[in-house]
PDB file of C-alpha atoms in Angstrom:
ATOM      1  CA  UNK A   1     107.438   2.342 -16.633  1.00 49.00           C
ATOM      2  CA  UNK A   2     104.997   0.037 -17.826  1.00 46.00           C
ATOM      3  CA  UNK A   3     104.759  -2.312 -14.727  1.00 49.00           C
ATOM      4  CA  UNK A   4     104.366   1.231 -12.974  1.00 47.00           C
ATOM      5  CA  UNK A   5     101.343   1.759 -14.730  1.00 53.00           C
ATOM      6  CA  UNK A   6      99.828  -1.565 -15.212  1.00 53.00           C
ATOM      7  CA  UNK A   7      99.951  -1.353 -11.194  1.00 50.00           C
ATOM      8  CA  UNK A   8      98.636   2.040 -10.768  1.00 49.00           C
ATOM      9  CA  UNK A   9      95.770   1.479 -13.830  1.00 54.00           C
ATOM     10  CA  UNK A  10      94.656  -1.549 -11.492  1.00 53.00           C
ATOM     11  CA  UNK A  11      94.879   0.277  -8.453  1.00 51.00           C
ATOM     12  CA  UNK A  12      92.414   3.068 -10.426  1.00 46.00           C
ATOM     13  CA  UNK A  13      90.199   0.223 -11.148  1.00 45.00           C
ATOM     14  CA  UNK A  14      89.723  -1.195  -7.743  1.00 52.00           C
ATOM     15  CA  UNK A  15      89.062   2.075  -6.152  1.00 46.00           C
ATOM     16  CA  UNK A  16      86.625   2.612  -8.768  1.00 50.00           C
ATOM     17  CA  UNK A  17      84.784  -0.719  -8.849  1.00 50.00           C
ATOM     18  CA  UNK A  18      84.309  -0.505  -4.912  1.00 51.00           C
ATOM     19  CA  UNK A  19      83.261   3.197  -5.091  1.00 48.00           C
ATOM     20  CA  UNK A  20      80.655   2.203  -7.279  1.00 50.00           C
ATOM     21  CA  UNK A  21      79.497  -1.052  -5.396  1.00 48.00           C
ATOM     22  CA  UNK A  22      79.508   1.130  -2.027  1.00 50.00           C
ATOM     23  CA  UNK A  23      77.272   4.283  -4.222  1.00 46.00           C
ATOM     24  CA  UNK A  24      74.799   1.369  -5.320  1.00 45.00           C
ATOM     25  CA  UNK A  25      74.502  -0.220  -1.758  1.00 49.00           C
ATOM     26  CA  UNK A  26      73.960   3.192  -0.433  1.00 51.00           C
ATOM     27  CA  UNK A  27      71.197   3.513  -3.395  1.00 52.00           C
ATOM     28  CA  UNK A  28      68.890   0.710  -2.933  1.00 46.00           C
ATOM     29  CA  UNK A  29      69.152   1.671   1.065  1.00 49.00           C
ATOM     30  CA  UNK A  30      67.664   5.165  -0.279  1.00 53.00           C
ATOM     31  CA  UNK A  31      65.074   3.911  -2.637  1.00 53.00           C
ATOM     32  CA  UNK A  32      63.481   1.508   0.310  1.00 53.00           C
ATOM     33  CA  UNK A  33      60.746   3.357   1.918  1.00 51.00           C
ATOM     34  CA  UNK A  34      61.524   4.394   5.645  1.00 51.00           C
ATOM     35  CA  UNK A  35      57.642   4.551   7.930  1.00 54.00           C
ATOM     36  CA  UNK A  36      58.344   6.448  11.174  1.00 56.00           C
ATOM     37  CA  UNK A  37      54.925   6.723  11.909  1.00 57.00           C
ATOM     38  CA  UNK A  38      53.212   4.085  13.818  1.00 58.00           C
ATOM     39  CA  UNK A  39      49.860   2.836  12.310  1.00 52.00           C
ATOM     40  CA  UNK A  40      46.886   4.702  13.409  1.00 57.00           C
ATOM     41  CA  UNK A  41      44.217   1.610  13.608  1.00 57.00           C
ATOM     42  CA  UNK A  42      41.377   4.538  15.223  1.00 58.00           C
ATOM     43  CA  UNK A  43      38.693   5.372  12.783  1.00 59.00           C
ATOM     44  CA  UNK A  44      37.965   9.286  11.910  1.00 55.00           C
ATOM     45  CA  UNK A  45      35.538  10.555  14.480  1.00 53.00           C
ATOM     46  CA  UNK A  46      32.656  12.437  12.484  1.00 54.00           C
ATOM     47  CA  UNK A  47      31.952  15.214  14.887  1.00 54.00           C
ATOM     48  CA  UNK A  48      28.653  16.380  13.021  1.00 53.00           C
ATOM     49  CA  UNK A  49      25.662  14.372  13.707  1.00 53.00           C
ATOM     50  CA  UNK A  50      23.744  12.597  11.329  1.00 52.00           C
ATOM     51  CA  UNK A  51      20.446  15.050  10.359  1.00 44.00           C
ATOM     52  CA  UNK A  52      17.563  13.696  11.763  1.00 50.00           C
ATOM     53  CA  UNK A  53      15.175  13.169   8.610  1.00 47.00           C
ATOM     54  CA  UNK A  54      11.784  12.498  11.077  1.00 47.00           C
ATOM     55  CA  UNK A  55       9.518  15.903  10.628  1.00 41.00           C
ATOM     56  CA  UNK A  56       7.500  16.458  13.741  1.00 39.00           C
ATOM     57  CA  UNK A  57       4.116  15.763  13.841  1.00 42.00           C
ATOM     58  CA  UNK A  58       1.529  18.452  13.632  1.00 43.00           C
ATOM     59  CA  UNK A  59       0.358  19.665  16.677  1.00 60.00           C
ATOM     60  CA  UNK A  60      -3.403  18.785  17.186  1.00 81.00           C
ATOM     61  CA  UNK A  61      -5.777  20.766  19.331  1.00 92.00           C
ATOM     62  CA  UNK A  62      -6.461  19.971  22.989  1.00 96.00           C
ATOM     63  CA  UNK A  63      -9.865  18.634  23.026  1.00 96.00           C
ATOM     64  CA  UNK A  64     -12.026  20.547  25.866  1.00 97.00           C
ATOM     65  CA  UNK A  65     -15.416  19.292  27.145  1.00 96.00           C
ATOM     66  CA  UNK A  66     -19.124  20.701  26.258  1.00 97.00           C
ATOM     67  CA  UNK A  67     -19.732  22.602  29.133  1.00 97.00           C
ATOM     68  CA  UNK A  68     -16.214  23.513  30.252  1.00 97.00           C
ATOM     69  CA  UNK A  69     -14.907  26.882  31.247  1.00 98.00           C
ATOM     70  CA  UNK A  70     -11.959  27.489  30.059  1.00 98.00           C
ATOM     71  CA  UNK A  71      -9.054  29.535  31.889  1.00 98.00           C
ATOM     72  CA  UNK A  72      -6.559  31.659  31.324  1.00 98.00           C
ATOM     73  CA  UNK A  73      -3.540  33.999  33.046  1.00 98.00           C
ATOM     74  CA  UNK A  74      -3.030  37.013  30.715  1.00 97.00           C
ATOM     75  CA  UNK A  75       0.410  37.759  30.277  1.00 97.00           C
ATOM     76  CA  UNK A  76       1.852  40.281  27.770  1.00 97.00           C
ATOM     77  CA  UNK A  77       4.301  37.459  26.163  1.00 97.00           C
ATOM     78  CA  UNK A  78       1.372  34.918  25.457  1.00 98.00           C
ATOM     79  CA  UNK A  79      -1.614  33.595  27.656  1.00 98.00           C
ATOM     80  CA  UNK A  80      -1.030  30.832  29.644  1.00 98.00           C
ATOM     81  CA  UNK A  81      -3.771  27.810  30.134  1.00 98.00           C
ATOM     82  CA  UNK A  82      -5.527  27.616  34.053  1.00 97.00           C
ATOM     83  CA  UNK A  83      -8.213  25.770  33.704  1.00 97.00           C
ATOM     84  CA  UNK A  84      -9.008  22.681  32.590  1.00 97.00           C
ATOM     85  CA  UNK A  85      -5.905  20.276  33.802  1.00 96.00           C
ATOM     86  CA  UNK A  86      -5.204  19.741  30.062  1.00 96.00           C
ATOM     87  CA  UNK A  87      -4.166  23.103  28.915  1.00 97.00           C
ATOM     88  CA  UNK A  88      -1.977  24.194  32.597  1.00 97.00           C
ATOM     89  CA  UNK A  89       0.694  25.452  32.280  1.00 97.00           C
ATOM     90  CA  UNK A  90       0.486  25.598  28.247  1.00 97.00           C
ATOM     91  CA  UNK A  91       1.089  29.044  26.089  1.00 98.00           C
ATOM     92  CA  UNK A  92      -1.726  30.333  23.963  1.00 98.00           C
ATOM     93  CA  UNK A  93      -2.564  26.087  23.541  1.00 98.00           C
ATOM     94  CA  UNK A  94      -4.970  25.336  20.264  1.00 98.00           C
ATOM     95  CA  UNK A  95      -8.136  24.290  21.364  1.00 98.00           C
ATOM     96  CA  UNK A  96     -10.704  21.667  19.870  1.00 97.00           C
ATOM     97  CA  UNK A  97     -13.708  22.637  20.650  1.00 98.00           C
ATOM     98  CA  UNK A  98     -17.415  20.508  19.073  1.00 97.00           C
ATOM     99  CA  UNK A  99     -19.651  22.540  17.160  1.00 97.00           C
ATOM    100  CA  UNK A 100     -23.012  23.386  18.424  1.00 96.00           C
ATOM    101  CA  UNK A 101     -21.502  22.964  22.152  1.00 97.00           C
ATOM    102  CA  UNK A 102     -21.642  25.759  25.022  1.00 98.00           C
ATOM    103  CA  UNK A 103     -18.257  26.680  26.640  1.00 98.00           C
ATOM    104  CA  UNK A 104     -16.712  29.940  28.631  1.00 98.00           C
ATOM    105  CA  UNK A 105     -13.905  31.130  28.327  1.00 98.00           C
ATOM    106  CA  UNK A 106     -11.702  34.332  29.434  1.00 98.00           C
ATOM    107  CA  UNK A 107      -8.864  35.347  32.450  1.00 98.00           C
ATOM    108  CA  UNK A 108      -8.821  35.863  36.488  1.00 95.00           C
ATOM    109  CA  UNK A 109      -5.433  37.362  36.628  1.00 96.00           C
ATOM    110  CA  UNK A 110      -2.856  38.923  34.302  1.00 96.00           C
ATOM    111  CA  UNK A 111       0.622  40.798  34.788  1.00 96.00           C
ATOM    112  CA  UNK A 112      -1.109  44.486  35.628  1.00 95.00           C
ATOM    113  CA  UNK A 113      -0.771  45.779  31.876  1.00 97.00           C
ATOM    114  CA  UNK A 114      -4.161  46.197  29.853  1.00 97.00           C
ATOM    115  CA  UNK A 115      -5.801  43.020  28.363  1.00 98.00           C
ATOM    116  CA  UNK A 116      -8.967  41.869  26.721  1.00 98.00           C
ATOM    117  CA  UNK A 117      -9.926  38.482  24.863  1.00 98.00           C
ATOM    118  CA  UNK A 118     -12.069  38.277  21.680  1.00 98.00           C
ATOM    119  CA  UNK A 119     -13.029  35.709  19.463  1.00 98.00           C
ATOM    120  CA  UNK A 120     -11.975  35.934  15.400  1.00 98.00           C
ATOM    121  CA  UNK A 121     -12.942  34.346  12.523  1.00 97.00           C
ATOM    122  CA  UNK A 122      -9.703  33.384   9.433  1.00 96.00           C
ATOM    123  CA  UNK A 123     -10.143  36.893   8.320  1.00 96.00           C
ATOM    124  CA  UNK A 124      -9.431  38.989  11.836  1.00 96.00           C
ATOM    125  CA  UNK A 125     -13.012  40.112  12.354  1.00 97.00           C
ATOM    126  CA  UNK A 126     -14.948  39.110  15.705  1.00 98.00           C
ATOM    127  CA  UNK A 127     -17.159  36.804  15.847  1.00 98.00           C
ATOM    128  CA  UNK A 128     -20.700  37.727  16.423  1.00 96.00           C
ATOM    129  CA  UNK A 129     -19.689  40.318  19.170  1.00 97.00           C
ATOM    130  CA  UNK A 130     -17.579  38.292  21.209  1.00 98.00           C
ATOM    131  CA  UNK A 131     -14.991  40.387  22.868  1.00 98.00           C
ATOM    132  CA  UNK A 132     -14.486  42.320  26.319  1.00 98.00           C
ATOM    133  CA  UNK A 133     -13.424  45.793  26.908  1.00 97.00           C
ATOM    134  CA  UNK A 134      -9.729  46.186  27.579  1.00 97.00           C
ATOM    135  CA  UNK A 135      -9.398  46.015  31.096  1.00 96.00           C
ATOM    136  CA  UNK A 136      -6.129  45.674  33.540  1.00 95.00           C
ATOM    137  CA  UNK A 137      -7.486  43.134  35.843  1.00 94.00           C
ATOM    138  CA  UNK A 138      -9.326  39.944  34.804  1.00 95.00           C
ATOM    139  CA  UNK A 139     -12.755  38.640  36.535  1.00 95.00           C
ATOM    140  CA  UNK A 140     -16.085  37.943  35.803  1.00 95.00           C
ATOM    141  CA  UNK A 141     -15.860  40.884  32.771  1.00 96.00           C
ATOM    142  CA  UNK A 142     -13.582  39.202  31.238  1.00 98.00           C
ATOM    143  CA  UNK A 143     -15.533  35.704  30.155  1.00 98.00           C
ATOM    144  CA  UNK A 144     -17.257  35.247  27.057  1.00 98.00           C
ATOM    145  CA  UNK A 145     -20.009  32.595  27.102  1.00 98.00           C
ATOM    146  CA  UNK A 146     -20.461  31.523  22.972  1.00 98.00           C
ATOM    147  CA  UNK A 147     -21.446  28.006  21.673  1.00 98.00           C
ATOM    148  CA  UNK A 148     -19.112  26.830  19.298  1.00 98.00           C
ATOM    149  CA  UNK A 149     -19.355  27.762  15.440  1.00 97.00           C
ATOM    150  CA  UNK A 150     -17.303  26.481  12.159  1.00 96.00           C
ATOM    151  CA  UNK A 151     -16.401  29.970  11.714  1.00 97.00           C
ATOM    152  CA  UNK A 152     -14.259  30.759  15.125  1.00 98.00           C
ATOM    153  CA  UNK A 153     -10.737  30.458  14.230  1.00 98.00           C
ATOM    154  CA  UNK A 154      -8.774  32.450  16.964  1.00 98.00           C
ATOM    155  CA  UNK A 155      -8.761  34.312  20.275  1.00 98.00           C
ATOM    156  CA  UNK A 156      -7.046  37.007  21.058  1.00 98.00           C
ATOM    157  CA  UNK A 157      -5.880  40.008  23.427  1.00 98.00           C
ATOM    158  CA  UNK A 158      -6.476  43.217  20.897  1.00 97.00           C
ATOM    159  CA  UNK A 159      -3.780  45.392  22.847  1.00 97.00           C
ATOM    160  CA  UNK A 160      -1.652  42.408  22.084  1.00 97.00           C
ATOM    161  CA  UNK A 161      -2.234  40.530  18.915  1.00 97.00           C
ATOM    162  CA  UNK A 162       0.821  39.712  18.243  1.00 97.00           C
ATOM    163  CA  UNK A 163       1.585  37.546  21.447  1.00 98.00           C
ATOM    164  CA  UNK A 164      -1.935  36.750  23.075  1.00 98.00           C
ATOM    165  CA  UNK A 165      -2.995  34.614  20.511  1.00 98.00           C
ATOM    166  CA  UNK A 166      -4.397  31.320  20.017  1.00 98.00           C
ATOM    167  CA  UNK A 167      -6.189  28.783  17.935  1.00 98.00           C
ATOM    168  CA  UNK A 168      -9.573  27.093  17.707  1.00 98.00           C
ATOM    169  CA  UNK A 169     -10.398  23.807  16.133  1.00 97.00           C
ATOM    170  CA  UNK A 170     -13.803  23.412  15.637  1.00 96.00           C
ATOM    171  CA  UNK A 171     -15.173  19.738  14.824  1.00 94.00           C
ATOM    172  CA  UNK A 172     -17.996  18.163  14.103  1.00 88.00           C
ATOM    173  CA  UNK A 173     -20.281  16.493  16.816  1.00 74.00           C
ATOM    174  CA  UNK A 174     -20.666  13.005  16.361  1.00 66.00           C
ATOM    175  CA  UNK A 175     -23.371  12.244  14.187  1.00 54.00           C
ATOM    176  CA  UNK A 176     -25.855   9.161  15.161  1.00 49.00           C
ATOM    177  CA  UNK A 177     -27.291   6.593  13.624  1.00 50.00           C
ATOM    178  CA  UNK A 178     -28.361   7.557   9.989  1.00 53.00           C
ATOM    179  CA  UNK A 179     -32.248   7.091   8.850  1.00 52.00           C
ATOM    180  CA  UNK A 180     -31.930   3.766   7.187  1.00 56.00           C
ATOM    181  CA  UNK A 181     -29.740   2.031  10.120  1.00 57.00           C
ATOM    182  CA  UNK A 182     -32.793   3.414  12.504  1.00 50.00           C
ATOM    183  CA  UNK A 183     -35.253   1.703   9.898  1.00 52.00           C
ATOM    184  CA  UNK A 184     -32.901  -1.602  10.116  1.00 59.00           C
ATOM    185  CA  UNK A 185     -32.871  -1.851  13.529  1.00 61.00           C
ATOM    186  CA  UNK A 186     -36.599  -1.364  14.129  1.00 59.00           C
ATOM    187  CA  UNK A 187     -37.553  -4.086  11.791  1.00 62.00           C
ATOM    188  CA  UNK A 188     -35.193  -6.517  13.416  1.00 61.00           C
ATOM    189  CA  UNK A 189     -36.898  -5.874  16.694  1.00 62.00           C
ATOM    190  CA  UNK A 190     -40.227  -6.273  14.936  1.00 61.00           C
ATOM    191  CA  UNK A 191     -39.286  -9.725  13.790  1.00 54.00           C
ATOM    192  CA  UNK A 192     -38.187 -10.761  17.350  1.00 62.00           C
ATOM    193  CA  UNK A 193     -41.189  -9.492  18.929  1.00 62.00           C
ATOM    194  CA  UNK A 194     -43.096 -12.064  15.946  1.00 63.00           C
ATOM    195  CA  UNK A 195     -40.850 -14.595  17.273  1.00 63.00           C
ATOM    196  CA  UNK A 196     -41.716 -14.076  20.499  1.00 54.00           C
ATOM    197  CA  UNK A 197     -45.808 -14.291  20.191  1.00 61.00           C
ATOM    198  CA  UNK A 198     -44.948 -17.175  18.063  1.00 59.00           C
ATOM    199  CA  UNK A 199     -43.279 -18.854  20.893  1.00 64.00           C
ATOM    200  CA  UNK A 200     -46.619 -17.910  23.227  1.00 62.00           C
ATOM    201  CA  UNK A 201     -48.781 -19.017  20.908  1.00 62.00           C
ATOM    202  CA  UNK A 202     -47.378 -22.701  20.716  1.00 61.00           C
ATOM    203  CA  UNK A 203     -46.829 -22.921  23.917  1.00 61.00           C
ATOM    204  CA  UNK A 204     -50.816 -22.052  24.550  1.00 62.00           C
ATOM    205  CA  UNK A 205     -51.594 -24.441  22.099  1.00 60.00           C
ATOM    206  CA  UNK A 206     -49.555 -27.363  23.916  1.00 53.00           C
ATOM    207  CA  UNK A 207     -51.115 -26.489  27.232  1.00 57.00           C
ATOM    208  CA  UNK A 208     -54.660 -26.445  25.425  1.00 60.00           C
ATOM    209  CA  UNK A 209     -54.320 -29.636  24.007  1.00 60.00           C
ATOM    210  CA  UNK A 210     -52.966 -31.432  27.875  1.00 55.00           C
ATOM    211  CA  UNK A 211     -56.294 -30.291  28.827  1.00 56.00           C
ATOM    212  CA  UNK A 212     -58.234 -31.335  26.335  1.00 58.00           C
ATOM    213  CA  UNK A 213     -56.327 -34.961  26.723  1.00 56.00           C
ATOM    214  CA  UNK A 214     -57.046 -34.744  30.601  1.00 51.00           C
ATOM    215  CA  UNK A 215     -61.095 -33.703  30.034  1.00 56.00           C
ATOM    216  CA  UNK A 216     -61.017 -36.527  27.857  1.00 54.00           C
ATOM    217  CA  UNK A 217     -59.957 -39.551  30.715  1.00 44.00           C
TER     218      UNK A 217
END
């Protein structure tokens, strides 16, 4: 009996041992990290652009020319610029116009619904008088000849305010020479108009003494 069960206790033993040795292969084959997934070497693509941090610039007025008559189309949505070449094609365009200078301004045509054009100051009130009655077509009634003032800041279709409106920029004419650069500028040519009858003077001198030498001989 005991040979029996040394036998079978060593038997127990090596089925045990290589259970074990098997369960601790199979172990360290489970703890060793298994990566299907191929590398993905693409960068993310950032769908949103970047926000673009420049402001635009202020718009400036379109300068127009002393004299000038300015023209318009009057439509109900805004007007749109004629004449002069700069403002074509433009809606209700901001005009710079010099102080003190003459210009005409108003519409030929429009889209058959009832317009006028007036001139306003920053508060809404026209501008010594300047306005037309409300007509439906455009012409020769519809101009307003004004020389440019510091208070115009506006003009406008009454019937349509909202829409038909534009602004003025009104800027200074350019200013000559001031009183003491006039004063500067006279002197200097006083002192080369000296220089000058200096210049004759000597000159007469030199020929006065050649002929003094020649009466001489």
């Amino acid at each position: 009996m005991r040979g029996i069960d040394d036998t079978t206790r060593r038997h127990v033993l090596k089925v045990t041992g290589g259970v074990g040795i098997t369960a601790l292969i199979a172990g360290c084959a489970d703890d060793e990290p298994v990566d299907d997934e191929e590398p993905d070497d693409e960068e993310p693509v950032d769908d949103e652009e970047e926000p673009d941090d420049e402001q635009p610039d202020d718009e400036d007025g379109i300068e127009i020319e002393p004299g000038t008559e300015i023209v318009f189309e009057g439509l109900t949505e805004g007007w749109l610029g004629v004449e002069p070449e700069e403002i074509e094609g433009e809606e209700n365009p901001t005009l710079a116009l010099q102080e003190g200078e003459e210009y005409e301004m108003g519409w030929e045509e429009g889209d058959g619904s009832q317009h006028n054009i007036e001139i306003w100051d920053e508060d809404g009130e026209v501008v010594d008088d300047l306005q037309t009655e409300i007509e439906e077509e455009g012409g020769e009634d519809q101009f307003l000849e004004f020389e440019a003032t510091d208070e115009m800041a506006q003009y406008v279709c009454e019937p349509h305010e909202t829409t038909m409106i534009g602004d003025l920029e009104i800027t200074e004419a350019d200013e000559g020479p001031d009183d003491d650069e006039a004063a500067d500028d006279d002197e200097d040519d006083d002192v080369d108009d000296e220089e000058v009858d200096n210049e004759e003077m000597d000159d007469e001198d030199v020929n006065d003494e050649a002929n003094d030498d020649t009466d001489e001989e």
